[in-house]
Amino acid sequence: GPRHLPGDIATNSIRAVICGAEAWSAIEAFGRAKEPWFRKFLNPPHGIPSEGTFARVFATVDPDAFEGCFLSWSKTLAGSWQGMLILIDGKTPRHSFDRANGKAAIQMVSS
């Protein structure tokens, strides 16, 4: 069964990409380097996932559903900023596509 919590995987991935990670191996390395800090907020039962785990989890994500969730989350944040400027940056992690299964590359947005 699953050994890693989806929220832990998402949190590690988002923070790593915001900090410049562009490959699954870089996301794993970021998580391992920051594991003591992550443990202040999360409790990953089996530590930081491997790069293969990150790749497999994100290969199952429906891009349209993710976009909808992201937009909904962004709108809830927008109300709390009350007119402050939010800078947005987009990235496409390398090798996040899966041509064999017809999956497009993952598009990540950070602010």
PDB file of N, CA and C in Angstrom:
ATOM      1  N   GLY A   1       0.817  -1.197   0.000  1.00  0.00           N
ATOM      2  CA  GLY A   1       0.000   0.000   0.000  1.00  0.00           C
ATOM      3  C   GLY A   1       0.854   1.250   0.000  1.00  0.00           C
ATOM      4  N   PRO A   2       0.201   2.391  -0.053  1.00  0.00           N
ATOM      5  CA  PRO A   2       0.923   3.667  -0.076  1.00  0.00           C
ATOM      6  C   PRO A   2       1.731   3.868   1.201  1.00  0.00           C
ATOM      7  N   ARG A   3       2.933   4.342   1.040  1.00  0.00           N
ATOM      8  CA  ARG A   3       3.799   4.592   2.185  1.00  0.00           C
ATOM      9  C   ARG A   3       3.937   6.075   2.484  1.00  0.00           C
ATOM     10  N   HIS A   4       3.607   6.921   1.508  1.00  0.00           N
ATOM     11  CA  HIS A   4       3.791   8.360   1.667  1.00  0.00           C
ATOM     12  C   HIS A   4       2.447   9.065   1.534  1.00  0.00           C
ATOM     13  N   LEU A   5       2.257  10.084   2.333  1.00  0.00           N
ATOM     14  CA  LEU A   5       1.003  10.834   2.307  1.00  0.00           C
ATOM     15  C   LEU A   5       0.992  11.810   1.130  1.00  0.00           C
ATOM     16  N   PRO A   6      -0.130  11.890   0.395  1.00  0.00           N
ATOM     17  CA  PRO A   6      -0.200  12.792  -0.753  1.00  0.00           C
ATOM     18  C   PRO A   6       0.135  14.244  -0.396  1.00  0.00           C
ATOM     19  N   GLY A   7      -0.329  14.697   0.756  1.00  0.00           N
ATOM     20  CA  GLY A   7      -0.034  16.074   1.167  1.00  0.00           C
ATOM     21  C   GLY A   7       1.449  16.308   1.388  1.00  0.00           C
ATOM     22  N   ASP A   8       2.145  15.306   1.921  1.00  0.00           N
ATOM     23  CA  ASP A   8       3.589  15.415   2.113  1.00  0.00           C
ATOM     24  C   ASP A   8       4.305  15.481   0.764  1.00  0.00           C
ATOM     25  N   ILE A   9       3.865  14.663  -0.178  1.00  0.00           N
ATOM     26  CA  ILE A   9       4.465  14.660  -1.514  1.00  0.00           C
ATOM     27  C   ILE A   9       4.239  16.002  -2.191  1.00  0.00           C
ATOM     28  N   ALA A  10       3.015  16.511  -2.115  1.00  0.00           N
ATOM     29  CA  ALA A  10       2.706  17.803  -2.747  1.00  0.00           C
ATOM     30  C   ALA A  10       3.483  18.942  -2.094  1.00  0.00           C
ATOM     31  N   THR A  11       3.528  18.961  -0.767  1.00  0.00           N
ATOM     32  CA  THR A  11       4.233  20.029  -0.055  1.00  0.00           C
ATOM     33  C   THR A  11       5.711  20.041  -0.412  1.00  0.00           C
ATOM     34  N   ASN A  12       6.343  18.879  -0.374  1.00  0.00           N
ATOM     35  CA  ASN A  12       7.761  18.795  -0.716  1.00  0.00           C
ATOM     36  C   ASN A  12       7.988  19.248  -2.152  1.00  0.00           C
ATOM     37  N   SER A  13       7.140  18.800  -3.064  1.00  0.00           N
ATOM     38  CA  SER A  13       7.301  19.123  -4.488  1.00  0.00           C
ATOM     39  C   SER A  13       7.142  20.613  -4.755  1.00  0.00           C
ATOM     40  N   ILE A  14       6.094  21.199  -4.201  1.00  0.00           N
ATOM     41  CA  ILE A  14       5.846  22.625  -4.437  1.00  0.00           C
ATOM     42  C   ILE A  14       6.986  23.470  -3.896  1.00  0.00           C
ATOM     43  N   ARG A  15       7.417  23.177  -2.695  1.00  0.00           N
ATOM     44  CA  ARG A  15       8.524  23.955  -2.105  1.00  0.00           C
ATOM     45  C   ARG A  15       9.811  23.766  -2.897  1.00  0.00           C
ATOM     46  N   ALA A  16      10.080  22.558  -3.347  1.00  0.00           N
ATOM     47  CA  ALA A  16      11.298  22.300  -4.119  1.00  0.00           C
ATOM     48  C   ALA A  16      11.280  23.053  -5.449  1.00  0.00           C
ATOM     49  N   VAL A  17      10.146  23.029  -6.137  1.00  0.00           N
ATOM     50  CA  VAL A  17      10.049  23.718  -7.424  1.00  0.00           C
ATOM     51  C   VAL A  17      10.168  25.233  -7.237  1.00  0.00           C
ATOM     52  N   ILE A  18       9.547  25.762  -6.203  1.00  0.00           N
ATOM     53  CA  ILE A  18       9.678  27.196  -5.921  1.00  0.00           C
ATOM     54  C   ILE A  18      11.146  27.558  -5.708  1.00  0.00           C
ATOM     55  N   CYS A  19      11.906  26.637  -5.128  1.00  0.00           N
ATOM     56  CA  CYS A  19      13.333  26.879  -4.859  1.00  0.00           C
ATOM     57  C   CYS A  19      14.229  26.490  -6.032  1.00  0.00           C
ATOM     58  N   GLY A  20      13.639  26.134  -7.164  1.00  0.00           N
ATOM     59  CA  GLY A  20      14.425  25.916  -8.376  1.00  0.00           C
ATOM     60  C   GLY A  20      14.596  24.486  -8.839  1.00  0.00           C
ATOM     61  N   ALA A  21      14.010  23.513  -8.158  1.00  0.00           N
ATOM     62  CA  ALA A  21      14.131  22.115  -8.593  1.00  0.00           C
ATOM     63  C   ALA A  21      13.435  21.925  -9.930  1.00  0.00           C
ATOM     64  N   GLU A  22      14.110  21.248 -10.853  1.00  0.00           N
ATOM     65  CA  GLU A  22      13.550  21.039 -12.189  1.00  0.00           C
ATOM     66  C   GLU A  22      13.505  19.566 -12.597  1.00  0.00           C
ATOM     67  N   ALA A  23      13.831  18.675 -11.682  1.00  0.00           N
ATOM     68  CA  ALA A  23      13.811  17.246 -11.987  1.00  0.00           C
ATOM     69  C   ALA A  23      13.386  16.499 -10.725  1.00  0.00           C
ATOM     70  N   TRP A  24      12.890  15.278 -10.915  1.00  0.00           N
ATOM     71  CA  TRP A  24      12.439  14.494  -9.772  1.00  0.00           C
ATOM     72  C   TRP A  24      13.589  14.261  -8.789  1.00  0.00           C
ATOM     73  N   SER A  25      14.792  14.039  -9.316  1.00  0.00           N
ATOM     74  CA  SER A  25      15.944  13.822  -8.437  1.00  0.00           C
ATOM     75  C   SER A  25      16.240  15.068  -7.601  1.00  0.00           C
ATOM     76  N   ALA A  26      16.033  16.249  -8.183  1.00  0.00           N
ATOM     77  CA  ALA A  26      16.257  17.498  -7.443  1.00  0.00           C
ATOM     78  C   ALA A  26      15.191  17.699  -6.371  1.00  0.00           C
ATOM     79  N   ILE A  27      13.963  17.267  -6.650  1.00  0.00           N
ATOM     80  CA  ILE A  27      12.893  17.366  -5.653  1.00  0.00           C
ATOM     81  C   ILE A  27      13.207  16.442  -4.478  1.00  0.00           C
ATOM     82  N   GLU A  28      13.671  15.225  -4.784  1.00  0.00           N
ATOM     83  CA  GLU A  28      14.053  14.309  -3.715  1.00  0.00           C
ATOM     84  C   GLU A  28      15.222  14.883  -2.904  1.00  0.00           C
ATOM     85  N   ALA A  29      16.251  15.386  -3.585  1.00  0.00           N
ATOM     86  CA  ALA A  29      17.421  15.941  -2.894  1.00  0.00           C
ATOM     87  C   ALA A  29      17.028  17.121  -2.006  1.00  0.00           C
ATOM     88  N   PHE A  30      16.122  17.970  -2.496  1.00  0.00           N
ATOM     89  CA  PHE A  30      15.647  19.101  -1.702  1.00  0.00           C
ATOM     90  C   PHE A  30      14.966  18.598  -0.437  1.00  0.00           C
ATOM     91  N   GLY A  31      14.103  17.610  -0.595  1.00  0.00           N
ATOM     92  CA  GLY A  31      13.388  17.061   0.557  1.00  0.00           C
ATOM     93  C   GLY A  31      14.329  16.464   1.585  1.00  0.00           C
ATOM     94  N   ARG A  32      15.333  15.751   1.125  1.00  0.00           N
ATOM     95  CA  ARG A  32      16.292  15.144   2.055  1.00  0.00           C
ATOM     96  C   ARG A  32      17.114  16.221   2.774  1.00  0.00           C
ATOM     97  N   ALA A  33      17.487  17.274   2.024  1.00  0.00           N
ATOM     98  CA  ALA A  33      18.271  18.355   2.628  1.00  0.00           C
ATOM     99  C   ALA A  33      17.456  19.133   3.657  1.00  0.00           C
ATOM    100  N   LYS A  34      16.156  19.226   3.440  1.00  0.00           N
ATOM    101  CA  LYS A  34      15.279  20.019   4.307  1.00  0.00           C
ATOM    102  C   LYS A  34      14.423  19.154   5.238  1.00  0.00           C
ATOM    103  N   GLU A  35      14.715  17.872   5.318  1.00  0.00           N
ATOM    104  CA  GLU A  35      13.867  16.966   6.105  1.00  0.00           C
ATOM    105  C   GLU A  35      13.675  17.412   7.558  1.00  0.00           C
ATOM    106  N   PRO A  36      14.713  17.863   8.263  1.00  0.00           N
ATOM    107  CA  PRO A  36      14.473  18.318   9.646  1.00  0.00           C
ATOM    108  C   PRO A  36      13.469  19.479   9.704  1.00  0.00           C
ATOM    109  N   TRP A  37      13.552  20.370   8.733  1.00  0.00           N
ATOM    110  CA  TRP A  37      12.614  21.502   8.689  1.00  0.00           C
ATOM    111  C   TRP A  37      11.202  21.010   8.357  1.00  0.00           C
ATOM    112  N   PHE A  38      11.083  20.095   7.377  1.00  0.00           N
ATOM    113  CA  PHE A  38       9.772  19.546   7.017  1.00  0.00           C
ATOM    114  C   PHE A  38       9.102  18.880   8.216  1.00  0.00           C
ATOM    115  N   ARG A  39       9.875  18.227   9.043  1.00  0.00           N
ATOM    116  CA  ARG A  39       9.320  17.503  10.194  1.00  0.00           C
ATOM    117  C   ARG A  39       8.723  18.438  11.245  1.00  0.00           C
ATOM    118  N   LYS A  40       9.007  19.734  11.154  1.00  0.00           N
ATOM    119  CA  LYS A  40       8.360  20.699  12.052  1.00  0.00           C
ATOM    120  C   LYS A  40       6.878  20.862  11.694  1.00  0.00           C
ATOM    121  N   PHE A  41       6.534  20.607  10.416  1.00  0.00           N
ATOM    122  CA  PHE A  41       5.176  20.832   9.925  1.00  0.00           C
ATOM    123  C   PHE A  41       4.478  19.553   9.481  1.00  0.00           C
ATOM    124  N   LEU A  42       5.252  18.588   9.030  1.00  0.00           N
ATOM    125  CA  LEU A  42       4.715  17.336   8.503  1.00  0.00           C
ATOM    126  C   LEU A  42       5.308  16.182   9.295  1.00  0.00           C
ATOM    127  N   ASN A  43       4.706  15.037   9.152  1.00  0.00           N
ATOM    128  CA  ASN A  43       5.250  13.856   9.798  1.00  0.00           C
ATOM    129  C   ASN A  43       5.308  12.722   8.783  1.00  0.00           C
ATOM    130  N   PRO A  44       6.243  12.823   7.811  1.00  0.00           N
ATOM    131  CA  PRO A  44       6.303  11.759   6.802  1.00  0.00           C
ATOM    132  C   PRO A  44       6.663  10.423   7.459  1.00  0.00           C
ATOM    133  N   PRO A  45       5.730   9.467   7.467  1.00  0.00           N
ATOM    134  CA  PRO A  45       5.948   8.212   8.191  1.00  0.00           C
ATOM    135  C   PRO A  45       7.139   7.402   7.689  1.00  0.00           C
ATOM    136  N   HIS A  46       7.494   7.555   6.429  1.00  0.00           N
ATOM    137  CA  HIS A  46       8.597   6.784   5.853  1.00  0.00           C
ATOM    138  C   HIS A  46       9.659   7.697   5.257  1.00  0.00           C
ATOM    139  N   GLY A  47       9.794   8.901   5.790  1.00  0.00           N
ATOM    140  CA  GLY A  47      10.808   9.826   5.301  1.00  0.00           C
ATOM    141  C   GLY A  47      10.424  10.471   3.983  1.00  0.00           C
ATOM    142  N   ILE A  48      11.420  10.989   3.313  1.00  0.00           N
ATOM    143  CA  ILE A  48      11.206  11.671   2.038  1.00  0.00           C
ATOM    144  C   ILE A  48      11.086  10.626   0.929  1.00  0.00           C
ATOM    145  N   PRO A  49      10.091  10.769   0.049  1.00  0.00           N
ATOM    146  CA  PRO A  49       9.932   9.808  -1.041  1.00  0.00           C
ATOM    147  C   PRO A  49      11.120   9.849  -2.010  1.00  0.00           C
ATOM    148  N   SER A  50      11.297   8.781  -2.750  1.00  0.00           N
ATOM    149  CA  SER A  50      12.347   8.725  -3.769  1.00  0.00           C
ATOM    150  C   SER A  50      11.891   9.481  -5.009  1.00  0.00           C
ATOM    151  N   GLU A  51      12.837   9.764  -5.894  1.00  0.00           N
ATOM    152  CA  GLU A  51      12.487  10.457  -7.134  1.00  0.00           C
ATOM    153  C   GLU A  51      11.486   9.639  -7.942  1.00  0.00           C
ATOM    154  N   GLY A  52      11.603   8.311  -7.899  1.00  0.00           N
ATOM    155  CA  GLY A  52      10.658   7.461  -8.618  1.00  0.00           C
ATOM    156  C   GLY A  52       9.248   7.583  -8.070  1.00  0.00           C
ATOM    157  N   THR A  53       9.126   7.721  -6.763  1.00  0.00           N
ATOM    158  CA  THR A  53       7.810   7.905  -6.152  1.00  0.00           C
ATOM    159  C   THR A  53       7.197   9.224  -6.595  1.00  0.00           C
ATOM    160  N   PHE A  54       7.987  10.291  -6.569  1.00  0.00           N
ATOM    161  CA  PHE A  54       7.469  11.584  -7.039  1.00  0.00           C
ATOM    162  C   PHE A  54       6.983  11.463  -8.486  1.00  0.00           C
ATOM    163  N   ALA A  55       7.785  10.850  -9.336  1.00  0.00           N
ATOM    164  CA  ALA A  55       7.421  10.704 -10.748  1.00  0.00           C
ATOM    165  C   ALA A  55       6.141   9.890 -10.906  1.00  0.00           C
ATOM    166  N   ARG A  56       6.039   8.763 -10.187  1.00  0.00           N
ATOM    167  CA  ARG A  56       4.833   7.916 -10.308  1.00  0.00           C
ATOM    168  C   ARG A  56       3.581   8.641  -9.821  1.00  0.00           C
ATOM    169  N   VAL A  57       3.687   9.357  -8.702  1.00  0.00           N
ATOM    170  CA  VAL A  57       2.521  10.060  -8.159  1.00  0.00           C
ATOM    171  C   VAL A  57       2.059  11.131  -9.128  1.00  0.00           C
ATOM    172  N   PHE A  58       2.985  11.934  -9.618  1.00  0.00           N
ATOM    173  CA  PHE A  58       2.587  13.027 -10.508  1.00  0.00           C
ATOM    174  C   PHE A  58       2.152  12.534 -11.884  1.00  0.00           C
ATOM    175  N   ALA A  59       2.588  11.344 -12.279  1.00  0.00           N
ATOM    176  CA  ALA A  59       2.120  10.771 -13.544  1.00  0.00           C
ATOM    177  C   ALA A  59       0.639  10.411 -13.471  1.00  0.00           C
ATOM    178  N   THR A  60       0.116  10.236 -12.265  1.00  0.00           N
ATOM    179  CA  THR A  60      -1.297   9.877 -12.113  1.00  0.00           C
ATOM    180  C   THR A  60      -2.206  11.092 -11.969  1.00  0.00           C
ATOM    181  N   VAL A  61      -1.621  12.279 -11.852  1.00  0.00           N
ATOM    182  CA  VAL A  61      -2.414  13.491 -11.628  1.00  0.00           C
ATOM    183  C   VAL A  61      -3.098  13.920 -12.921  1.00  0.00           C
ATOM    184  N   ASP A  62      -4.392  14.142 -12.841  1.00  0.00           N
ATOM    185  CA  ASP A  62      -5.165  14.664 -13.969  1.00  0.00           C
ATOM    186  C   ASP A  62      -4.887  16.162 -14.064  1.00  0.00           C
ATOM    187  N   PRO A  63      -4.257  16.639 -15.156  1.00  0.00           N
ATOM    188  CA  PRO A  63      -3.891  18.049 -15.256  1.00  0.00           C
ATOM    189  C   PRO A  63      -5.082  19.002 -15.129  1.00  0.00           C
ATOM    190  N   ASP A  64      -6.222  18.632 -15.688  1.00  0.00           N
ATOM    191  CA  ASP A  64      -7.401  19.502 -15.607  1.00  0.00           C
ATOM    192  C   ASP A  64      -7.917  19.594 -14.176  1.00  0.00           C
ATOM    193  N   ALA A  65      -7.946  18.470 -13.481  1.00  0.00           N
ATOM    194  CA  ALA A  65      -8.384  18.478 -12.084  1.00  0.00           C
ATOM    195  C   ALA A  65      -7.403  19.272 -11.224  1.00  0.00           C
ATOM    196  N   PHE A  66      -6.107  19.095 -11.488  1.00  0.00           N
ATOM    197  CA  PHE A  66      -5.100  19.839 -10.735  1.00  0.00           C
ATOM    198  C   PHE A  66      -5.254  21.337 -10.966  1.00  0.00           C
ATOM    199  N   GLU A  67      -5.468  21.715 -12.209  1.00  0.00           N
ATOM    200  CA  GLU A  67      -5.655  23.133 -12.521  1.00  0.00           C
ATOM    201  C   GLU A  67      -6.862  23.698 -11.767  1.00  0.00           C
ATOM    202  N   GLY A  68      -7.957  22.951 -11.741  1.00  0.00           N
ATOM    203  CA  GLY A  68      -9.144  23.403 -11.025  1.00  0.00           C
ATOM    204  C   GLY A  68      -8.878  23.579  -9.538  1.00  0.00           C
ATOM    205  N   CYS A  69      -8.202  22.605  -8.947  1.00  0.00           N
ATOM    206  CA  CYS A  69      -7.857  22.697  -7.518  1.00  0.00           C
ATOM    207  C   CYS A  69      -6.916  23.868  -7.261  1.00  0.00           C
ATOM    208  N   PHE A  70      -5.938  24.037  -8.140  1.00  0.00           N
ATOM    209  CA  PHE A  70      -4.978  25.124  -7.961  1.00  0.00           C
ATOM    210  C   PHE A  70      -5.661  26.484  -8.056  1.00  0.00           C
ATOM    211  N   LEU A  71      -6.545  26.643  -9.036  1.00  0.00           N
ATOM    212  CA  LEU A  71      -7.261  27.913  -9.183  1.00  0.00           C
ATOM    213  C   LEU A  71      -8.144  28.195  -7.975  1.00  0.00           C
ATOM    214  N   SER A  72      -8.810  27.170  -7.482  1.00  0.00           N
ATOM    215  CA  SER A  72      -9.649  27.337  -6.294  1.00  0.00           C
ATOM    216  C   SER A  72      -8.806  27.757  -5.096  1.00  0.00           C
ATOM    217  N   TRP A  73      -7.674  27.093  -4.910  1.00  0.00           N
ATOM    218  CA  TRP A  73      -6.763  27.425  -3.811  1.00  0.00           C
ATOM    219  C   TRP A  73      -6.235  28.849  -3.963  1.00  0.00           C
ATOM    220  N   SER A  74      -5.866  29.222  -5.198  1.00  0.00           N
ATOM    221  CA  SER A  74      -5.350  30.567  -5.455  1.00  0.00           C
ATOM    222  C   SER A  74      -6.388  31.637  -5.120  1.00  0.00           C
ATOM    223  N   LYS A  75      -7.638  31.360  -5.455  1.00  0.00           N
ATOM    224  CA  LYS A  75      -8.700  32.339  -5.176  1.00  0.00           C
ATOM    225  C   LYS A  75      -8.894  32.530  -3.679  1.00  0.00           C
ATOM    226  N   THR A  76      -8.765  31.460  -2.906  1.00  0.00           N
ATOM    227  CA  THR A  76      -8.909  31.619  -1.454  1.00  0.00           C
ATOM    228  C   THR A  76      -7.751  32.431  -0.889  1.00  0.00           C
ATOM    229  N   LEU A  77      -6.570  32.259  -1.461  1.00  0.00           N
ATOM    230  CA  LEU A  77      -5.422  33.055  -1.017  1.00  0.00           C
ATOM    231  C   LEU A  77      -5.556  34.510  -1.426  1.00  0.00           C
ATOM    232  N   ALA A  78      -6.089  34.740  -2.614  1.00  0.00           N
ATOM    233  CA  ALA A  78      -6.194  36.109  -3.132  1.00  0.00           C
ATOM    234  C   ALA A  78      -7.001  37.000  -2.198  1.00  0.00           C
ATOM    235  N   GLY A  79      -8.040  36.460  -1.607  1.00  0.00           N
ATOM    236  CA  GLY A  79      -8.853  37.254  -0.691  1.00  0.00           C
ATOM    237  C   GLY A  79      -8.093  37.671   0.556  1.00  0.00           C
ATOM    238  N   SER A  80      -7.149  36.867   0.985  1.00  0.00           N
ATOM    239  CA  SER A  80      -6.405  37.197   2.201  1.00  0.00           C
ATOM    240  C   SER A  80      -5.315  38.227   1.962  1.00  0.00           C
ATOM    241  N   TRP A  81      -4.972  38.479   0.715  1.00  0.00           N
ATOM    242  CA  TRP A  81      -3.913  39.455   0.417  1.00  0.00           C
ATOM    243  C   TRP A  81      -4.450  40.880   0.335  1.00  0.00           C
ATOM    244  N   GLN A  82      -5.736  41.065   0.174  1.00  0.00           N
ATOM    245  CA  GLN A  82      -6.415  42.366   0.157  1.00  0.00           C
ATOM    246  C   GLN A  82      -5.664  43.433  -0.631  1.00  0.00           C
ATOM    247  N   GLY A  83      -5.565  43.209  -1.948  1.00  0.00           N
ATOM    248  CA  GLY A  83      -5.014  44.225  -2.837  1.00  0.00           C
ATOM    249  C   GLY A  83      -3.508  44.232  -2.980  1.00  0.00           C
ATOM    250  N   MET A  84      -2.815  43.343  -2.304  1.00  0.00           N
ATOM    251  CA  MET A  84      -1.365  43.288  -2.447  1.00  0.00           C
ATOM    252  C   MET A  84      -1.009  42.618  -3.769  1.00  0.00           C
ATOM    253  N   LEU A  85       0.096  43.000  -4.332  1.00  0.00           N
ATOM    254  CA  LEU A  85       0.567  42.435  -5.580  1.00  0.00           C
ATOM    255  C   LEU A  85       1.148  41.043  -5.346  1.00  0.00           C
ATOM    256  N   ILE A  86       0.773  40.099  -6.203  1.00  0.00           N
ATOM    257  CA  ILE A  86       1.317  38.749  -6.115  1.00  0.00           C
ATOM    258  C   ILE A  86       2.051  38.470  -7.423  1.00  0.00           C
ATOM    259  N   LEU A  87       3.335  38.159  -7.338  1.00  0.00           N
ATOM    260  CA  LEU A  87       4.123  37.825  -8.512  1.00  0.00           C
ATOM    261  C   LEU A  87       4.021  36.329  -8.759  1.00  0.00           C
ATOM    262  N   ILE A  88       3.804  35.954 -10.015  1.00  0.00           N
ATOM    263  CA  ILE A  88       3.623  34.560 -10.385  1.00  0.00           C
ATOM    264  C   ILE A  88       4.736  34.161 -11.357  1.00  0.00           C
ATOM    265  N   ASP A  89       5.279  32.968 -11.168  1.00  0.00           N
ATOM    266  CA  ASP A  89       6.308  32.432 -12.044  1.00  0.00           C
ATOM    267  C   ASP A  89       5.912  31.015 -12.419  1.00  0.00           C
ATOM    268  N   GLY A  90       6.096  30.655 -13.668  1.00  0.00           N
ATOM    269  CA  GLY A  90       5.750  29.316 -14.112  1.00  0.00           C
ATOM    270  C   GLY A  90       6.978  28.519 -14.502  1.00  0.00           C
ATOM    271  N   LYS A  91       6.911  27.209 -14.290  1.00  0.00           N
ATOM    272  CA  LYS A  91       8.014  26.311 -14.643  1.00  0.00           C
ATOM    273  C   LYS A  91       7.441  24.990 -15.140  1.00  0.00           C
ATOM    274  N   THR A  92       8.206  24.336 -15.979  1.00  0.00           N
ATOM    275  CA  THR A  92       7.881  22.995 -16.425  1.00  0.00           C
ATOM    276  C   THR A  92       9.031  22.093 -16.008  1.00  0.00           C
ATOM    277  N   PRO A  93       8.822  21.216 -15.007  1.00  0.00           N
ATOM    278  CA  PRO A  93       9.911  20.312 -14.598  1.00  0.00           C
ATOM    279  C   PRO A  93      10.353  19.420 -15.757  1.00  0.00           C
ATOM    280  N   ARG A  94      11.643  19.283 -15.918  1.00  0.00           N
ATOM    281  CA  ARG A  94      12.175  18.434 -16.988  1.00  0.00           C
ATOM    282  C   ARG A  94      11.692  17.003 -16.826  1.00  0.00           C
ATOM    283  N   HIS A  95      11.452  16.386 -17.959  1.00  0.00           N
ATOM    284  CA  HIS A  95      11.056  14.972 -18.031  1.00  0.00           C
ATOM    285  C   HIS A  95       9.783  14.665 -17.239  1.00  0.00           C
ATOM    286  N   SER A  96       8.911  15.667 -17.072  1.00  0.00           N
ATOM    287  CA  SER A  96       7.668  15.420 -16.347  1.00  0.00           C
ATOM    288  C   SER A  96       6.568  14.918 -17.286  1.00  0.00           C
ATOM    289  N   PHE A  97       6.885  14.790 -18.566  1.00  0.00           N
ATOM    290  CA  PHE A  97       5.917  14.280 -19.535  1.00  0.00           C
ATOM    291  C   PHE A  97       6.045  12.760 -19.646  1.00  0.00           C
ATOM    292  N   ASP A  98       5.040  12.147 -20.223  1.00  0.00           N
ATOM    293  CA  ASP A  98       5.042  10.700 -20.446  1.00  0.00           C
ATOM    294  C   ASP A  98       4.440  10.461 -21.820  1.00  0.00           C
ATOM    295  N   ARG A  99       5.275  10.505 -22.844  1.00  0.00           N
ATOM    296  CA  ARG A  99       4.785  10.365 -24.223  1.00  0.00           C
ATOM    297  C   ARG A  99       4.104   9.014 -24.456  1.00  0.00           C
ATOM    298  N   ALA A 100       4.642   7.964 -23.854  1.00  0.00           N
ATOM    299  CA  ALA A 100       4.100   6.622 -24.068  1.00  0.00           C
ATOM    300  C   ALA A 100       2.641   6.534 -23.639  1.00  0.00           C
ATOM    301  N   ASN A 101       2.265   7.277 -22.594  1.00  0.00           N
ATOM    302  CA  ASN A 101       0.894   7.241 -22.104  1.00  0.00           C
ATOM    303  C   ASN A 101       0.114   8.501 -22.447  1.00  0.00           C
ATOM    304  N   GLY A 102       0.687   9.351 -23.302  1.00  0.00           N
ATOM    305  CA  GLY A 102      -0.012  10.546 -23.767  1.00  0.00           C
ATOM    306  C   GLY A 102      -0.214  11.614 -22.705  1.00  0.00           C
ATOM    307  N   LYS A 103       0.692  11.686 -21.719  1.00  0.00           N
ATOM    308  CA  LYS A 103       0.554  12.688 -20.654  1.00  0.00           C
ATOM    309  C   LYS A 103       1.492  13.858 -20.938  1.00  0.00           C
ATOM    310  N   ALA A 104       0.935  15.047 -20.897  1.00  0.00           N
ATOM    311  CA  ALA A 104       1.709  16.264 -21.143  1.00  0.00           C
ATOM    312  C   ALA A 104       2.597  16.572 -19.939  1.00  0.00           C
ATOM    313  N   ALA A 105       3.542  17.458 -20.165  1.00  0.00           N
ATOM    314  CA  ALA A 105       4.430  17.892 -19.083  1.00  0.00           C
ATOM    315  C   ALA A 105       3.642  18.607 -17.997  1.00  0.00           C
ATOM    316  N   ILE A 106       4.152  18.524 -16.767  1.00  0.00           N
ATOM    317  CA  ILE A 106       3.516  19.203 -15.638  1.00  0.00           C
ATOM    318  C   ILE A 106       3.917  20.678 -15.671  1.00  0.00           C
ATOM    319  N   GLN A 107       2.952  21.536 -15.550  1.00  0.00           N
ATOM    320  CA  GLN A 107       3.192  22.970 -15.493  1.00  0.00           C
ATOM    321  C   GLN A 107       3.040  23.416 -14.048  1.00  0.00           C
ATOM    322  N   MET A 108       4.107  23.949 -13.459  1.00  0.00           N
ATOM    323  CA  MET A 108       4.077  24.380 -12.064  1.00  0.00           C
ATOM    324  C   MET A 108       4.051  25.910 -12.029  1.00  0.00           C
ATOM    325  N   VAL A 109       3.291  26.443 -11.113  1.00  0.00           N
ATOM    326  CA  VAL A 109       3.203  27.887 -10.938  1.00  0.00           C
ATOM    327  C   VAL A 109       3.571  28.207  -9.507  1.00  0.00           C
ATOM    328  N   SER A 110       4.394  29.218  -9.336  1.00  0.00           N
ATOM    329  CA  SER A 110       4.757  29.654  -7.987  1.00  0.00           C
ATOM    330  C   SER A 110       4.543  31.155  -7.889  1.00  0.00           C
ATOM    331  N   SER A 111       4.357  31.600  -6.673  1.00  0.00           N
ATOM    332  CA  SER A 111       4.163  33.034  -6.464  1.00  0.00           C
ATOM    333  C   SER A 111       5.152  33.548  -5.465  1.00  0.00           C
TER     334      SER A 111
END
